[in-house]
GROMACS .gro file of C-alpha atoms in nm:
model
  245
    1MET     CA    1  27.899  19.484  15.113
    2ASN     CA    2  27.773  19.215  15.348
    3ARG     CA    3  27.484  19.030  15.186
    4LEU     CA    4  27.425  18.784  15.470
    5PRO     CA    5  27.145  18.986  15.636
    6ALA     CA    6  26.960  19.017  15.304
    7LEU     CA    7  27.001  18.647  15.235
    8ARG     CA    8  26.884  18.565  15.587
    9ARG     CA    9  26.572  18.778  15.543
   10ALA     CA   10  26.500  18.615  15.208
   11ALA     CA   11  26.538  18.269  15.363
   12VAL     CA   12  26.304  18.363  15.647
   13ARG     CA   13  26.043  18.490  15.400
   14GLU     CA   14  26.074  18.178  15.188
   15TRP     CA   15  26.093  17.904  15.449
   16GLY     CA   16  26.000  18.071  15.778
   17PRO     CA   17  25.623  17.997  15.772
   18LEU     CA   18  25.684  17.640  15.655
   19PHE     CA   19  25.950  17.575  15.918
   20THR     CA   20  25.732  17.720  16.192
   21ALA     CA   21  25.432  17.508  16.091
   22VAL     CA   22  25.639  17.189  16.082
   23ARG     CA   23  25.811  17.261  16.414
   24GLN     CA   24  25.491  17.345  16.600
   25ARG     CA   25  25.295  17.046  16.474
   26LEU     CA   26  25.576  16.803  16.541
   27ALA     CA   27  25.613  16.946  16.892
   28ALA     CA   28  25.239  16.906  16.951
   29ARG     CA   29  25.182  16.563  16.798
   30TRP     CA   30  25.527  16.415  16.725
   31VAL     CA   31  25.498  16.066  16.573
   32ARG     CA   32  25.122  16.095  16.524
   33ALA     CA   33  25.182  16.385  16.285
   34LEU     CA   34  25.386  16.152  16.061
   35ALA     CA   35  25.175  15.838  16.067
   36LEU     CA   36  25.121  15.830  15.690
   37THR     CA   37  25.485  15.913  15.616
   38LEU     CA   38  25.629  15.645  15.844
   39THR     CA   39  25.384  15.389  15.705
   40ALA     CA   40  25.486  15.480  15.350
   41VAL     CA   41  25.857  15.450  15.435
   42ALA     CA   42  25.804  15.110  15.600
   43LEU     CA   43  25.589  14.984  15.312
   44THR     CA   44  25.846  15.094  15.054
   45ALA     CA   45  26.128  14.924  15.246
   46VAL     CA   46  25.929  14.599  15.280
   47ILE     CA   47  25.842  14.599  14.909
   48GLN     CA   48  26.207  14.661  14.819
   49VAL     CA   49  26.319  14.361  15.025
   50THR     CA   50  26.037  14.148  14.883
   51GLN     CA   51  26.096  14.226  14.516
   52ASN     CA   52  26.464  14.137  14.552
   53GLN     CA   53  26.373  13.782  14.659
   54ALA     CA   54  26.323  13.507  14.407
   55TRP     CA   55  25.978  13.437  14.548
   56GLY     CA   56  25.876  13.803  14.576
   57TYR     CA   57  25.965  13.957  14.241
   58GLY     CA   58  25.668  13.808  14.056
   59PRO     CA   59  25.398  13.908  14.308
   60VAL     CA   60  25.532  14.264  14.335
   61ARG     CA   61  25.534  14.296  13.956
   62SER     CA   62  25.181  14.158  13.935
   63LEU     CA   63  25.044  14.392  14.202
   64GLY     CA   64  25.242  14.712  14.153
   65ALA     CA   65  25.401  14.725  13.808
   66VAL     CA   66  25.225  14.966  13.571
   67ARG     CA   67  25.292  14.983  13.197
   68ALA     CA   68  25.125  15.196  12.933
   69GLU     CA   69  25.047  14.881  12.737
   70ASP     CA   70  24.846  14.731  13.025
   71PRO     CA   71  24.465  14.747  13.014
   72LEU     CA   72  24.352  15.069  13.181
   73PRO     CA   73  24.141  14.905  13.456
   74LEU     CA   74  24.436  14.686  13.554
   75ALA     CA   75  24.673  14.984  13.553
   76LEU     CA   76  24.437  15.184  13.775
   77LEU     CA   77  24.423  14.896  14.024
   78ARG     CA   78  24.802  14.875  14.035
   79THR     CA   79  24.872  15.249  14.048
   80PRO     CA   80  24.824  15.302  14.426
   81LEU     CA   81  25.075  15.030  14.515
   82SER     CA   82  25.312  15.128  14.234
   83LEU     CA   83  25.377  15.452  14.422
   84PHE     CA   84  25.560  15.250  14.689
   85VAL     CA   85  25.748  15.010  14.460
   86PRO     CA   86  26.106  15.139  14.426
   87ALA     CA   87  26.265  15.127  14.082
   88LEU     CA   88  26.509  14.838  14.062
   89ASP     CA   89  26.773  15.043  13.878
   90LEU     CA   90  26.789  15.317  14.144
   91PRO     CA   91  26.918  15.306  14.505
   92VAL     CA   92  26.630  15.248  14.746
   93TRP     CA   93  26.770  15.494  15.001
   94GLY     CA   94  26.690  15.774  14.757
   95ALA     CA   95  26.323  15.677  14.744
   96LEU     CA   96  26.307  15.638  15.122
   97ALA     CA   97  26.468  15.979  15.177
   98GLN     CA   98  26.228  16.144  14.933
   99ILE     CA   99  25.926  15.994  15.105
  100LEU     CA  100  26.050  16.077  15.454
  101LEU     CA  101  26.127  16.441  15.373
  102VAL     CA  102  25.859  16.545  15.125
  103PHE     CA  103  25.575  16.325  15.249
  104GLY     CA  104  25.664  16.425  15.604
  105VAL     CA  105  25.651  16.799  15.538
  106ALA     CA  106  25.334  16.759  15.331
  107GLU     CA  107  25.158  16.550  15.595
  108VAL     CA  108  25.238  16.800  15.867
  109CYS     CA  109  25.129  17.100  15.658
  110LEU     CA  110  24.839  16.958  15.456
  111GLY     CA  111  24.705  16.676  15.667
  112ARG     CA  112  24.707  16.303  15.604
  113TRP     CA  113  24.426  16.268  15.354
  114ARG     CA  114  24.510  16.568  15.139
  115THR     CA  115  24.871  16.449  15.121
  116LEU     CA  116  24.755  16.108  15.007
  117ALA     CA  117  24.515  16.260  14.752
  118VAL     CA  118  24.780  16.489  14.600
  119ALA     CA  119  25.038  16.207  14.589
  120TYR     CA  120  24.797  15.970  14.417
  121GLY     CA  121  24.672  16.238  14.179
  122ALA     CA  122  25.026  16.328  14.072
  123THR     CA  123  25.114  15.961  14.020
  124LEU     CA  124  24.795  15.901  13.825
  125ALA     CA  125  24.862  16.205  13.605
  126GLY     CA  126  25.200  16.061  13.508
  127THR     CA  127  25.052  15.718  13.441
  128LEU     CA  128  24.776  15.855  13.219
  129TYR     CA  129  25.018  16.082  13.035
  130ALA     CA  130  25.231  15.781  12.941
  131ARG     CA  131  24.930  15.628  12.766
  132ILE     CA  132  24.846  15.951  12.587
  133GLY     CA  133  25.206  16.009  12.485
  134VAL     CA  134  25.245  15.660  12.340
  135ALA     CA  135  24.915  15.701  12.152
  136LEU     CA  136  25.032  16.034  12.004
  137GLY     CA  137  25.361  15.885  11.888
  138PRO     CA  138  25.714  16.028  11.875
  139GLY     CA  139  25.640  16.269  11.591
  140THR     CA  140  25.434  16.503  11.810
  141PHE     CA  141  25.529  16.750  12.085
  142LEU     CA  142  25.393  16.543  12.373
  143GLY     CA  143  25.438  16.208  12.203
  144LEU     CA  144  25.644  15.913  12.324
  145PRO     CA  145  25.807  15.625  12.137
  146ALA     CA  146  25.615  15.298  12.125
  147SER     CA  147  25.887  15.128  12.329
  148ASP     CA  148  25.786  15.337  12.633
  149ALA     CA  149  25.463  15.139  12.650
  150GLN     CA  150  25.666  14.848  12.789
  151VAL     CA  151  25.856  15.048  13.051
  152VAL     CA  152  25.766  14.951  13.407
  153ASP     CA  153  25.643  15.265  13.579
  154THR     CA  154  25.695  15.250  13.956
  155GLY     CA  155  25.833  15.461  14.238
  156PRO     CA  156  25.737  15.767  14.442
  157SER     CA  157  25.914  16.031  14.233
  158ALA     CA  158  25.606  16.174  14.057
  159ALA     CA  159  25.420  16.190  14.388
  160VAL     CA  160  25.719  16.356  14.556
  161VAL     CA  161  25.749  16.620  14.284
  162GLY     CA  162  25.376  16.687  14.289
  163LEU     CA  163  25.366  16.721  14.667
  164ALA     CA  164  25.668  16.952  14.669
  165VAL     CA  165  25.505  17.189  14.420
  166TYR     CA  166  25.172  17.176  14.603
  167VAL     CA  167  25.325  17.255  14.942
  168CYS     CA  168  25.534  17.538  14.794
  169HIS     CA  169  25.219  17.690  14.646
  170GLN     CA  170  25.018  17.652  14.965
  171ARG     CA  171  25.294  17.807  15.177
  172ARG     CA  172  25.386  18.070  14.919
  173ALA     CA  173  25.743  17.943  14.885
  174TRP     CA  174  25.761  18.067  14.528
  175PHE     CA  175  26.138  18.050  14.482
  176THR     CA  176  26.158  17.689  14.602
  177GLY     CA  177  25.862  17.586  14.390
  178THR     CA  178  26.016  17.749  14.083
  179LEU     CA  179  26.344  17.564  14.148
  180VAL     CA  180  26.158  17.231  14.163
  181VAL     CA  181  25.984  17.300  13.831
  182LEU     CA  182  26.305  17.418  13.663
  183ALA     CA  183  26.492  17.112  13.790
  184MET     CA  184  26.234  16.883  13.628
  185VAL     CA  185  26.252  17.078  13.301
  186VAL     CA  186  26.631  17.050  13.300
  187GLU     CA  187  26.598  16.678  13.372
  188VAL     CA  188  26.393  16.633  13.055
  189LEU     CA  189  26.630  16.848  12.850
  190VAL     CA  190  26.934  16.653  12.968
  191LYS     CA  191  26.778  16.307  12.959
  192ASP     CA  192  26.447  16.293  12.778
  193ASN     CA  193  26.285  15.975  12.907
  194LEU     CA  194  25.949  15.855  13.033
  195ALA     CA  195  26.024  15.931  13.399
  196GLY     CA  196  26.114  16.293  13.328
  197ARG     CA  197  25.806  16.347  13.113
  198GLU     CA  198  25.585  16.198  13.384
  199HIS     CA  199  25.734  16.435  13.639
  200LEU     CA  200  25.629  16.728  13.421
  201ALA     CA  201  25.282  16.578  13.380
  202ALA     CA  202  25.253  16.548  13.758
  203ILE     CA  203  25.359  16.911  13.801
  204ALA     CA  204  25.110  17.025  13.537
  205ALA     CA  205  24.825  16.840  13.710
  206VAL     CA  206  24.915  16.986  14.051
  207LEU     CA  207  24.943  17.339  13.910
  208VAL     CA  208  24.597  17.305  13.758
  209VAL     CA  209  24.457  17.199  14.097
  210CYS     CA  210  24.636  17.488  14.269
  211GLY     CA  211  24.507  17.732  14.008
  212VAL     CA  212  24.148  17.614  14.051
  213ARG     CA  213  24.173  17.640  14.431
  214GLU     CA  214  24.322  17.988  14.402
  215TRP     CA  215  24.047  18.099  14.165
  216ARG     CA  216  23.773  17.960  14.387
  217GLY     CA  217  23.926  18.126  14.693
  218ARG     CA  218  23.941  18.465  14.521
  219ARG     CA  219  23.587  18.422  14.394
  220ARG     CA  220  23.460  18.350  14.745
  221GLY     CA  221  23.657  18.648  14.872
  222SER     CA  222  23.504  18.880  14.611
  223ARG     CA  223  23.154  18.764  14.703
  224ASN     CA  224  23.222  18.807  15.075
  225PRO     CA  225  23.468  19.096  15.116
  226GLY     CA  226  23.474  19.059  15.493
  227THR     CA  227  23.573  18.693  15.476
  228VAL     CA  228  23.938  18.598  15.517
  229VAL     CA  229  24.025  18.346  15.248
  230ARG     CA  230  24.286  18.098  15.363
  231THR     CA  231  24.493  17.959  15.078
  232CYS     CA  232  24.794  17.827  15.269
  233GLY     CA  233  24.650  17.505  15.405
  234PRO     CA  234  24.601  17.435  15.776
  235ALA     CA  235  24.695  17.705  16.022
  236ALA     CA  236  25.051  17.703  16.148
  237ALA     CA  237  24.950  17.695  16.511
  238GLY     CA  238  24.907  17.370  16.696
  239PRO     CA  239  24.564  17.202  16.711
  240GLY     CA  240  24.318  17.394  16.925
  241PRO     CA  241  24.005  17.277  17.106
  242GLY     CA  242  23.761  17.095  16.886
  243ARG     CA  243  24.000  17.074  16.589
  244ARG     CA  244  24.008  16.731  16.432
  245ARG     CA  245  24.327  16.580  16.292
   0.00000   0.00000   0.00000
C-alpha cells in the first residue's frame, strides 16, 4: 500500500499554513521581514570573534556571562546580551544556524517585538530556574548541584527552544511541537546538565504563556459568540492597507 499520499497530506496539514505564511511575507517584505534575525546573527558572530581575542574575552564575560551565583540585579542586566554570546565549547555555526532558522520563522510569523519578547522570556526562565534549582539542592526533584552555580550560562538555545514551541502552538503544528518537547526531555535523560534543565524550564514558561493566551481567547469567544478569535498569530496573507509592521 502506497503511504506517500497520506504522508504528503499529513505534512501539508502540519507545515502548510506555516510555510505559506513564511513564503508570502518574505515575498512581500524580503529582508525587512528578517531585520531582527539578521541583526541577531550578525551580533552573535561579532561577539564570537570578540570573545576569542585576548582583549575581548574579559569584556564579553563581564557584559554577557550569567551565573547562578551572581547577584540577581547583575544577572538580569547581563541576560539580554547573554542570549547572543555563543558557548565557547560548542561550534558557533550551530548557534548561527539556530538563530537564522528559528528566529527567522518566528519573526515572520509573530512579528519582531513578540519574537524578541518570547526569546527573552524563555532565556530569563532558564536563568531564574538555575537559581531556584541550586537553592533547592541536588536532593530534590528540581534541584541542581551547588557546582552549577558557577557554570557560565550563555547562548541562544533556550530562546530557540522557546520560540520553536511558541510558533508550533500558534500555527497548530502539534506534531512538530511535541517532537521539540520530547527531544528536550530525551536530552535531559541522556545527559542531565544545567543546559538541558534550562531548556525544559524555557518550554514550561512558554507553555504557560500559550495556555493563558488560549484561555483568554476562548473566554472572549464565549462572551462574544459572533467574534472570531484568532489564536494563530498574524494572518498568513501579506500586509494590507493600514497594517503596521
